[in-house]
PDB file of C-alpha atoms and ligand atoms in Angstrom:
ATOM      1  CA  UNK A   1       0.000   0.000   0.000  1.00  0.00           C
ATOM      2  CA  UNK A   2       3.250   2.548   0.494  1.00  0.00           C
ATOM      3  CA  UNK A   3       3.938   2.016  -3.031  1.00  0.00           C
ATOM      4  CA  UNK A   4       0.156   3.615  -4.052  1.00  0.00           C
ATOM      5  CA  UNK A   5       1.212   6.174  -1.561  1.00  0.00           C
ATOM      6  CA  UNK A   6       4.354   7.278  -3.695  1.00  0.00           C
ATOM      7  CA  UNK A   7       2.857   6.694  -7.224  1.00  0.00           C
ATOM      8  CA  UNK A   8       0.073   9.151  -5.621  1.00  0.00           C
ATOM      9  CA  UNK A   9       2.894  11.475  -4.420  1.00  0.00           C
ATOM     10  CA  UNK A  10       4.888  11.534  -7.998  1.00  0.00           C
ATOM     11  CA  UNK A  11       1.708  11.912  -9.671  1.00  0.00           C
ATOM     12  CA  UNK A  12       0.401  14.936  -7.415  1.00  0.00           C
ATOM     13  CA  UNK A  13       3.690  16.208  -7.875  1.00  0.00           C
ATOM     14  CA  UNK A  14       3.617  16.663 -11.958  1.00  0.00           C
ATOM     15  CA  UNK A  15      -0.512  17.532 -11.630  1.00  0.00           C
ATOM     16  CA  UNK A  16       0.910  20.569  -9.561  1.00  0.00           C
ATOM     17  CA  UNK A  17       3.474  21.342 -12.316  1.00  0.00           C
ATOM     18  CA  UNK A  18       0.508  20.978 -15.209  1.00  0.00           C
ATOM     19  CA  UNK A  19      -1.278  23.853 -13.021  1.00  0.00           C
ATOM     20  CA  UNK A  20       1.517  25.872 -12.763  1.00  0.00           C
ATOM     21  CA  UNK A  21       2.260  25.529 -16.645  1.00  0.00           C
ATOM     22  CA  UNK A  22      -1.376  26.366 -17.007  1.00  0.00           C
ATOM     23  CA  UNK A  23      -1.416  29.709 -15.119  1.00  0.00           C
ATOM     24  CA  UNK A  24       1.440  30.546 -16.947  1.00  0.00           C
ATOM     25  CA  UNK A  25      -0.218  29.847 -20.140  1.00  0.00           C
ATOM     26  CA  UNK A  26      -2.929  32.336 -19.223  1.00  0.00           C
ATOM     27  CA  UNK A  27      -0.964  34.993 -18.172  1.00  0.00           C
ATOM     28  CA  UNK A  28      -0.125  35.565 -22.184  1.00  0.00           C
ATOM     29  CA  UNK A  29      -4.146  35.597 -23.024  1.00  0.00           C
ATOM     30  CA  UNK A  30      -4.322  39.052 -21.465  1.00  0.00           C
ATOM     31  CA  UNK A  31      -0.722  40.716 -22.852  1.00  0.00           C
ATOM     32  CA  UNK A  32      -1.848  39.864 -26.103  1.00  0.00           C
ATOM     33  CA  UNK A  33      -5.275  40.837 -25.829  1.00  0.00           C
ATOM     34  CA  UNK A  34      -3.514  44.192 -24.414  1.00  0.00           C
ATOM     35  CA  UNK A  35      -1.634  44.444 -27.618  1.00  0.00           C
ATOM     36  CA  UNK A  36      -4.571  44.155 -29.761  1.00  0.00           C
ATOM     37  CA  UNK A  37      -6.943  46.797 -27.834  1.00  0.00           C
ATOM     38  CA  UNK A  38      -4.050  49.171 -28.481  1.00  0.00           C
ATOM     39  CA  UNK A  39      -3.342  48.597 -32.311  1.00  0.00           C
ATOM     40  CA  UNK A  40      -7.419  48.749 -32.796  1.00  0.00           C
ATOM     41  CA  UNK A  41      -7.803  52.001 -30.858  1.00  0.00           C
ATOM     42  CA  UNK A  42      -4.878  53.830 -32.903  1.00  0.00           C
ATOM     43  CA  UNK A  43      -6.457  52.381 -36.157  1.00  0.00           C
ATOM     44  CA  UNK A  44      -9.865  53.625 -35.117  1.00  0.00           C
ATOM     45  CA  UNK A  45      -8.130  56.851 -33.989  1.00  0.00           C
ATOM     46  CA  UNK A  46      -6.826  57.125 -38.071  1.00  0.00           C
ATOM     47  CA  UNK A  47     -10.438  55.719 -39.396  1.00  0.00           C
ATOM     48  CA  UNK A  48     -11.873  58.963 -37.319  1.00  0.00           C
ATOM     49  CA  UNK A  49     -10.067  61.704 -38.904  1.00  0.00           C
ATOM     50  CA  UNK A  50     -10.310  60.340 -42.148  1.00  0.00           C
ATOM     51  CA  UNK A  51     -13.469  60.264 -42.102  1.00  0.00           C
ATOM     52  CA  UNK A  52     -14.027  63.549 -40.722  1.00  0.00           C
ATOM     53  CA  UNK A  53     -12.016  64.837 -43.422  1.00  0.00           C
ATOM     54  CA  UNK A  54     -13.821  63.237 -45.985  1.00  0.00           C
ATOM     55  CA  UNK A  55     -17.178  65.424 -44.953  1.00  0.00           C
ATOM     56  CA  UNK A  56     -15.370  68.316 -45.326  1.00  0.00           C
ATOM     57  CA  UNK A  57     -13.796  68.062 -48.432  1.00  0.00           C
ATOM     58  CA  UNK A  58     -17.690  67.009 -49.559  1.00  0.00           C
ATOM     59  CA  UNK A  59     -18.679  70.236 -48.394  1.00  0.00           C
ATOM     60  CA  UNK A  60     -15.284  71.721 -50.298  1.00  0.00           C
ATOM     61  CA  UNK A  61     -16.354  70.406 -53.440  1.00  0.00           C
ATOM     62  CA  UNK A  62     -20.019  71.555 -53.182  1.00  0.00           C
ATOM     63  CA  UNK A  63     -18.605  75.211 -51.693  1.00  0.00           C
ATOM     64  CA  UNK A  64     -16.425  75.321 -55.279  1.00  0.00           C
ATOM     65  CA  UNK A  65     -19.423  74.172 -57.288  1.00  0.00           C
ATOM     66  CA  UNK A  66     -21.191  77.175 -55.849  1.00  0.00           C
ATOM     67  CA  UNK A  67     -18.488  79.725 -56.811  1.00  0.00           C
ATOM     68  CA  UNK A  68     -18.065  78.359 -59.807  1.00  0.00           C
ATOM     69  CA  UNK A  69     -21.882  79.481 -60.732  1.00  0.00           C
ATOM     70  CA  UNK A  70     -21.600  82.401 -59.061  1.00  0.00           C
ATOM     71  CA  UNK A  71     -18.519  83.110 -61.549  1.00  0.00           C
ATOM     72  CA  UNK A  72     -20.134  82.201 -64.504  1.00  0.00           C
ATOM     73  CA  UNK A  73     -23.511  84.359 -63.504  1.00  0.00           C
ATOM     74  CA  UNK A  74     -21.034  87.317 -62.682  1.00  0.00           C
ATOM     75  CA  UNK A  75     -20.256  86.705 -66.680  1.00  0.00           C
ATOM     76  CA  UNK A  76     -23.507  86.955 -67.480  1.00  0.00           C
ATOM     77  CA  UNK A  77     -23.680  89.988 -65.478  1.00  0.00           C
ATOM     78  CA  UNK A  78     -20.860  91.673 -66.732  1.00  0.00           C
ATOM     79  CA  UNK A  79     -21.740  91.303 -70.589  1.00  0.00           C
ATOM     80  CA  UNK A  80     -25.717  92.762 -69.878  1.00  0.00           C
ATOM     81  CA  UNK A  81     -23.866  95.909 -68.002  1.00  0.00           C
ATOM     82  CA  UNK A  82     -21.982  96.378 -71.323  1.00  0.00           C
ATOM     83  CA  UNK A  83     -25.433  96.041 -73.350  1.00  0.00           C
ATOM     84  CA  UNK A  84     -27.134  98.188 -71.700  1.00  0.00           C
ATOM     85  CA  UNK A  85     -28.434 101.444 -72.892  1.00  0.00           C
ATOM     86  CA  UNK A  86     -30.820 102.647 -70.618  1.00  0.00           C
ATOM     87  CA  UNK A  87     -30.025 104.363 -67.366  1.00  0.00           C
ATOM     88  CA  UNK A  88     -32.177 102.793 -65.303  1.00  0.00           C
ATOM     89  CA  UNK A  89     -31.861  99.034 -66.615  1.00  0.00           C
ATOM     90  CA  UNK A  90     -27.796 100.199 -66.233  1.00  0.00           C
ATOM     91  CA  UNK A  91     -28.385 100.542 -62.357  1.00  0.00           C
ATOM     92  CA  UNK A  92     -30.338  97.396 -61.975  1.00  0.00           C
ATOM     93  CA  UNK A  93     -27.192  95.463 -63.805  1.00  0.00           C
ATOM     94  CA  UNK A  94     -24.696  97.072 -61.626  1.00  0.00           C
ATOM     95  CA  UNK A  95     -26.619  96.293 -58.462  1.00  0.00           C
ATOM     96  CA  UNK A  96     -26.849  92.981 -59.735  1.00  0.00           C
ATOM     97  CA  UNK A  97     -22.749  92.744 -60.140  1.00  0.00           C
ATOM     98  CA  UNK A  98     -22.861  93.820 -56.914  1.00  0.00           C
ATOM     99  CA  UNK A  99     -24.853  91.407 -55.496  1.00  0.00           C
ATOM    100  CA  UNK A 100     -22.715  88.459 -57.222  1.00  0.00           C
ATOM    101  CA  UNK A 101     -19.732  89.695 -56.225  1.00  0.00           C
ATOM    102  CA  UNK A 102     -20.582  89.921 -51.985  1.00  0.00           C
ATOM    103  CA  UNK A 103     -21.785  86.008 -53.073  1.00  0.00           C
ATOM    104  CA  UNK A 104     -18.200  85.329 -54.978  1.00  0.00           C
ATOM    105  CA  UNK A 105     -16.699  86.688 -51.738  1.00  0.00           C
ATOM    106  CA  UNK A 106     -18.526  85.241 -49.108  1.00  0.00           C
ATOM    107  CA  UNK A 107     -17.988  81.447 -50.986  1.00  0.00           C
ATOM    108  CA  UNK A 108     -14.421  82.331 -51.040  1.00  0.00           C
ATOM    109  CA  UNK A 109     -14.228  83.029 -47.548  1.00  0.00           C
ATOM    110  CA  UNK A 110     -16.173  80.027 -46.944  1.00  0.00           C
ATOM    111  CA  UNK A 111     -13.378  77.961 -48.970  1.00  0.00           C
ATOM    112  CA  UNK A 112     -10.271  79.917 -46.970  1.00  0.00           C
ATOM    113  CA  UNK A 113     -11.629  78.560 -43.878  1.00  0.00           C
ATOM    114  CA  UNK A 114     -12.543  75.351 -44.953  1.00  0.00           C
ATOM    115  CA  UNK A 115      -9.329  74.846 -46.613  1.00  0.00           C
ATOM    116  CA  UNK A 116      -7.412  75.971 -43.076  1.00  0.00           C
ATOM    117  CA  UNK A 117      -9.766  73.516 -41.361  1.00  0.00           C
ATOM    118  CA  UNK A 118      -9.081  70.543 -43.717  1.00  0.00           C
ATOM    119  CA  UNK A 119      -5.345  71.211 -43.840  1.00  0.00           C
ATOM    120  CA  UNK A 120      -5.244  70.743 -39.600  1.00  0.00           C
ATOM    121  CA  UNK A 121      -7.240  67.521 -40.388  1.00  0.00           C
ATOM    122  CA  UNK A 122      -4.711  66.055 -42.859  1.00  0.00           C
ATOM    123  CA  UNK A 123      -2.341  66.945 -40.035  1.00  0.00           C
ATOM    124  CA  UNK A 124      -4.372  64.850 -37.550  1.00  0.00           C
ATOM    125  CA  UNK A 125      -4.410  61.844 -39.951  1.00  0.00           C
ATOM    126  CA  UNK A 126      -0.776  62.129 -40.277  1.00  0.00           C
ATOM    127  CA  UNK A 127      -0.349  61.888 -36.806  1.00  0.00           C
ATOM    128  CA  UNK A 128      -2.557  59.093 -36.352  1.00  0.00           C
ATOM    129  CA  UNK A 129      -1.030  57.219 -39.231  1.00  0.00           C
ATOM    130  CA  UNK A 130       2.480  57.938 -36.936  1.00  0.00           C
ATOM    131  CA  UNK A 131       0.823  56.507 -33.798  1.00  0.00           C
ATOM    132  CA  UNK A 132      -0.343  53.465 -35.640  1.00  0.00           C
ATOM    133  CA  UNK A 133       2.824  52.541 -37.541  1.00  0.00           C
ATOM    134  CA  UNK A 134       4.562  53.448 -33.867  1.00  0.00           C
ATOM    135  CA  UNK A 135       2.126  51.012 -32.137  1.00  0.00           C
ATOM    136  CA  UNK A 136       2.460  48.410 -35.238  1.00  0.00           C
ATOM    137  CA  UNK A 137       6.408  48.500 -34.839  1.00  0.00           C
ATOM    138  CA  UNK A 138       6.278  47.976 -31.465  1.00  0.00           C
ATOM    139  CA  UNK A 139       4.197  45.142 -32.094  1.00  0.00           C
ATOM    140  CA  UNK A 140       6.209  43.390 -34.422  1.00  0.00           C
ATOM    141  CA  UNK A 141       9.209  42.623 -31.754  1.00  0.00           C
ATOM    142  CA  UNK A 142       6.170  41.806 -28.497  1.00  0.00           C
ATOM    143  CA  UNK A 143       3.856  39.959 -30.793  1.00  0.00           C
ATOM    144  CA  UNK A 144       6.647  37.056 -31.425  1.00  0.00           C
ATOM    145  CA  UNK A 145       7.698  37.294 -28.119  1.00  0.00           C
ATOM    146  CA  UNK A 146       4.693  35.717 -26.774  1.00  0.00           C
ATOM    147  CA  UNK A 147       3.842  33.240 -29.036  1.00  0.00           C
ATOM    148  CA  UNK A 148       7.152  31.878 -28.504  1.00  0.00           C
ATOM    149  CA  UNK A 149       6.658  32.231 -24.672  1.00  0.00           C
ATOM    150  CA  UNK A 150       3.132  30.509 -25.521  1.00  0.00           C
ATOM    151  CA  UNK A 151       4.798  27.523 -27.733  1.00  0.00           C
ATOM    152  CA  UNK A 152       7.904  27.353 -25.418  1.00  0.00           C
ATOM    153  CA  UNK A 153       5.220  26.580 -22.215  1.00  0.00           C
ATOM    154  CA  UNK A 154       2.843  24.634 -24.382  1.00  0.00           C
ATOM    155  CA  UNK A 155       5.896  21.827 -25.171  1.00  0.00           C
ATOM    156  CA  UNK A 156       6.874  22.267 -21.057  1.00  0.00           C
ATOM    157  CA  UNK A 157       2.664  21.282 -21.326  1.00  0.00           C
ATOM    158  CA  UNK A 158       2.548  18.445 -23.279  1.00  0.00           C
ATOM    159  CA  UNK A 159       5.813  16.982 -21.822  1.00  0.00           C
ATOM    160  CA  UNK A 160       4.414  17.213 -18.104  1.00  0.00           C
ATOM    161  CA  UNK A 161       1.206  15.653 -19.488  1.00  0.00           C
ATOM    162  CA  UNK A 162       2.832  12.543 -20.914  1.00  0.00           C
ATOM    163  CA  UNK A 163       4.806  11.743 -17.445  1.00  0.00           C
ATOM    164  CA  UNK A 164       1.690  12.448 -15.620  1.00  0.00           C
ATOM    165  CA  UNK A 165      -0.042  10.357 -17.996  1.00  0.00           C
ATOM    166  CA  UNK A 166       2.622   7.553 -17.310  1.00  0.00           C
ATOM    167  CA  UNK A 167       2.827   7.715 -14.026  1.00  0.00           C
ATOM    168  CA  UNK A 168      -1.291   7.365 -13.499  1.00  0.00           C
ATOM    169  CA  UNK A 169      -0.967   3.816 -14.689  1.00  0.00           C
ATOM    170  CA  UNK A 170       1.075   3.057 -11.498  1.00  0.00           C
ATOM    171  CA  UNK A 171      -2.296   4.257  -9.565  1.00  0.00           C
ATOM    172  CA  UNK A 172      -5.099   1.611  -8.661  1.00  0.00           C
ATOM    173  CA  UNK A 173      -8.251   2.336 -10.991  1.00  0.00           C
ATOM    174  CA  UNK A 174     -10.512   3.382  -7.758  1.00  0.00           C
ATOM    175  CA  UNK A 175      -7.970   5.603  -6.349  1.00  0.00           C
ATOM    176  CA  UNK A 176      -6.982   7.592  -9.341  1.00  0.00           C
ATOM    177  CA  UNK A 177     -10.825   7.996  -9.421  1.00  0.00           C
ATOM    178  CA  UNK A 178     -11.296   9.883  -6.333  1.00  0.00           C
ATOM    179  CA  UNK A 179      -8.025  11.630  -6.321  1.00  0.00           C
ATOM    180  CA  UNK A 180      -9.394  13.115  -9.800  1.00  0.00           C
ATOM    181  CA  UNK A 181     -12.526  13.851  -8.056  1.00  0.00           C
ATOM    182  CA  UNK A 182     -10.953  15.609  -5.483  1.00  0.00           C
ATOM    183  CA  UNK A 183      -8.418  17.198  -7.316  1.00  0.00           C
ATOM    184  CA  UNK A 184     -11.240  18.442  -9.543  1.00  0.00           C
ATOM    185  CA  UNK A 185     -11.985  21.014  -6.462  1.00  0.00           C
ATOM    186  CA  UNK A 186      -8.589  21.930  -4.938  1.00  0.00           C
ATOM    187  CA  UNK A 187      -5.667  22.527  -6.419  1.00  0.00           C
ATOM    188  CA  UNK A 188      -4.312  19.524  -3.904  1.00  0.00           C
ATOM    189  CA  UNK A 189      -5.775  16.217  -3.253  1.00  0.00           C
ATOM    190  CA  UNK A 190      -3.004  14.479  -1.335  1.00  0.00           C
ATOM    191  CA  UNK A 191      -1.699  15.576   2.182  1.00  0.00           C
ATOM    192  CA  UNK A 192       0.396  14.008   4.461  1.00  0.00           C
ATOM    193  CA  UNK A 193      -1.040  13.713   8.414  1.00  0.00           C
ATOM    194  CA  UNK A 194       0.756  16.230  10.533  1.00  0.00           C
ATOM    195  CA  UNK A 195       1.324  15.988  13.998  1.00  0.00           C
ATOM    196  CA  UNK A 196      -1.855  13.454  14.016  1.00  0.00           C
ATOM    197  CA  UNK A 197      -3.996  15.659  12.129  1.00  0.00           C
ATOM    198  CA  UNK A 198      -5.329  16.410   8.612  1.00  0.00           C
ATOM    199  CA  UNK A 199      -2.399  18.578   7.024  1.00  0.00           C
ATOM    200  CA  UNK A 200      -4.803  20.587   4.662  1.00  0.00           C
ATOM    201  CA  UNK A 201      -7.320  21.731   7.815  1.00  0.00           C
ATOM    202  CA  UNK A 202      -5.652  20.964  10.704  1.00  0.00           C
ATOM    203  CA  UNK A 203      -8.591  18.485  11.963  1.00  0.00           C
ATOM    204  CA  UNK A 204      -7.851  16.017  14.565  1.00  0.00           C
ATOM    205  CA  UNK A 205      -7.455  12.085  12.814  1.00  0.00           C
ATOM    206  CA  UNK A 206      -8.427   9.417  15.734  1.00  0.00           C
ATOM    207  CA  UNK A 207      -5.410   7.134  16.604  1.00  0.00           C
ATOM    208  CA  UNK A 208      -6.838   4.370  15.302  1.00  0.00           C
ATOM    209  CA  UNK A 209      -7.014   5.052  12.249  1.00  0.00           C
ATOM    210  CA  UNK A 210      -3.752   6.661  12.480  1.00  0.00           C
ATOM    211  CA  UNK A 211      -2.482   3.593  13.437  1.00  0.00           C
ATOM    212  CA  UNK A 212      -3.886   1.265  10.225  1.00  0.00           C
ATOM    213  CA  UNK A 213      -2.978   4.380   8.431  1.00  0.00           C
ATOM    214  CA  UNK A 214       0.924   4.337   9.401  1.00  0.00           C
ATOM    215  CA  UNK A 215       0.798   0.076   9.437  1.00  0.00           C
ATOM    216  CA  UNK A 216      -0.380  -0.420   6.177  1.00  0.00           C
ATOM    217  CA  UNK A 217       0.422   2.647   4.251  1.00  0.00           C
ATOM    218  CA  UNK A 218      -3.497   2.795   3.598  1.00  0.00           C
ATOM    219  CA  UNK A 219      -4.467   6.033   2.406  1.00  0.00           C
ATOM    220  CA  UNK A 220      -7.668   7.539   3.891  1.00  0.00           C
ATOM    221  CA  UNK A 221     -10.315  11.009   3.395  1.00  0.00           C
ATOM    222  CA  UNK A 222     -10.318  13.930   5.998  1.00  0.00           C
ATOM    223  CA  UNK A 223     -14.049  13.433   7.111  1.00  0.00           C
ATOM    224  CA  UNK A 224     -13.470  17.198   7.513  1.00  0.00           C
ATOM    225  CA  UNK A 225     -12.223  18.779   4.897  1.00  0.00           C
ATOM    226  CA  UNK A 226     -12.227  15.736   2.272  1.00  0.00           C
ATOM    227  CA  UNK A 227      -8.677  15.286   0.879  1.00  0.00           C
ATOM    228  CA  UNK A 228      -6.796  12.368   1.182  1.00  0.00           C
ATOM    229  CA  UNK A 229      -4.785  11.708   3.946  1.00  0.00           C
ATOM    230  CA  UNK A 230      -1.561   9.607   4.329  1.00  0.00           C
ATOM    231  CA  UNK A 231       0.568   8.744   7.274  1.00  0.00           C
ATOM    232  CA  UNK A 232       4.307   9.718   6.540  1.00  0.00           C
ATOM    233  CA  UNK A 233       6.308   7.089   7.545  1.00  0.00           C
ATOM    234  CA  UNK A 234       9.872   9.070   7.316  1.00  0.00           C
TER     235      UNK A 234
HETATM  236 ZN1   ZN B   1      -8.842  17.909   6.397  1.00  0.00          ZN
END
């Protein structure tokens, strides 16, 4: 029965290693997770201004479309002020030059601004294109860095799965059974009795059952606390 004991012992010894692999493992999920919040937030910074500078260089074109007319019109206007004969159809062309021109100034004031406004915009984008290449560079040395982490743990994973696997066989069908069960539920199953009491809580083990417990190497539950118990014999 000592030898179930120590295949227990090996076995709770590599499941512990597995965990530890594990955590590791899962450590990575959130650095990389970290690396793609902050490459999607600079790209969606860039998507932003470039499409805020896309509605104003809509209302650009539409402003020039305007002038444009208002151009040709003042044409129009021009030649009818040369045609004209008649004093009073004179005044009423003039007025109407007038009239075009305040227009042709205010759309060209209009555009100035506009034009100001769209150049700090194509600024903006150029930053943000910065800030993402910056982020993407960055990226490019962390990225590999982790997945080789990852792949390097993963192997230490599979390795520490095949001895565990190995060693199981060692363990009597019913007993791997409930130190599964109880593994399941605690990170350990298996404590040794200390000082005549359950070494996980500490609970008092009657000295009987200490006694078959130390004769026979027989390994026995904490009707406490529920892990499995064995008398160290060293
Ligand atoms: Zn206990």
């Amino acid at each position: 029965m000592q030898q179930e004991v120590e295949a227990l012992l090996a076995l709770q010894e590599d499941d512990l290693k597995i965990r530890e692999i594990e955590s590791q493992i899962r450590l990575l999920d959130p650095q990389l997770a970290d690396l793609d919040k902050k490459r999607d937030q600079a790209a969606a910074a860039l998507a932003r201004a470039q499409t805020a500078v896309q509605a104003e260089e809509k209302k650009q074109r539409e402003l020039q479309g305007r002038l444009a007319q208002h151009k040709q019109m003042q044409e129009r206007n021009l030649h009818q002020l040369e045609d004209v004969k008649r004093m009073r159809e004179a005044t009423a062309a003039t007025a109407q030059v007038e009239s075009t021109r305040r227009l042709m100034a205010e759309d060209e004031g209009e555009l100035a601004i506009l034009g100001r406004r769209i150049a700090d915009m194509n600024a903006t984008i150029a930053a943000s294109k910065q800030a993402l290449a910056a982020v993407e560079e960055e990226q490019q040395a962390a990225r590999p860095e982790i997945e080789s982490k990852r792949s390097a743990l993963q192997s230490e994973l599979d390795d520490a799965k095949r001895d565990r696997n190995g060693k199981a066989v060692s363990v009597s069908r019913p007993m791997l059974g409930k130190y599964d069960r109880i593994r399941g539920k605690r990170t350990q199953a298996l404590y040794a009795l200390r000082g005549g009491s359950c070494g996980n809580c500490d609970t008092a083990v009657p000295l009987q059952r200490r006694n078959i417990m130390a004769g026979s190497g027989q390994i026995e539950v904490c009707e406490a606390c529920g892990v499995l118990l064995y008398a160290d014999s060293a």
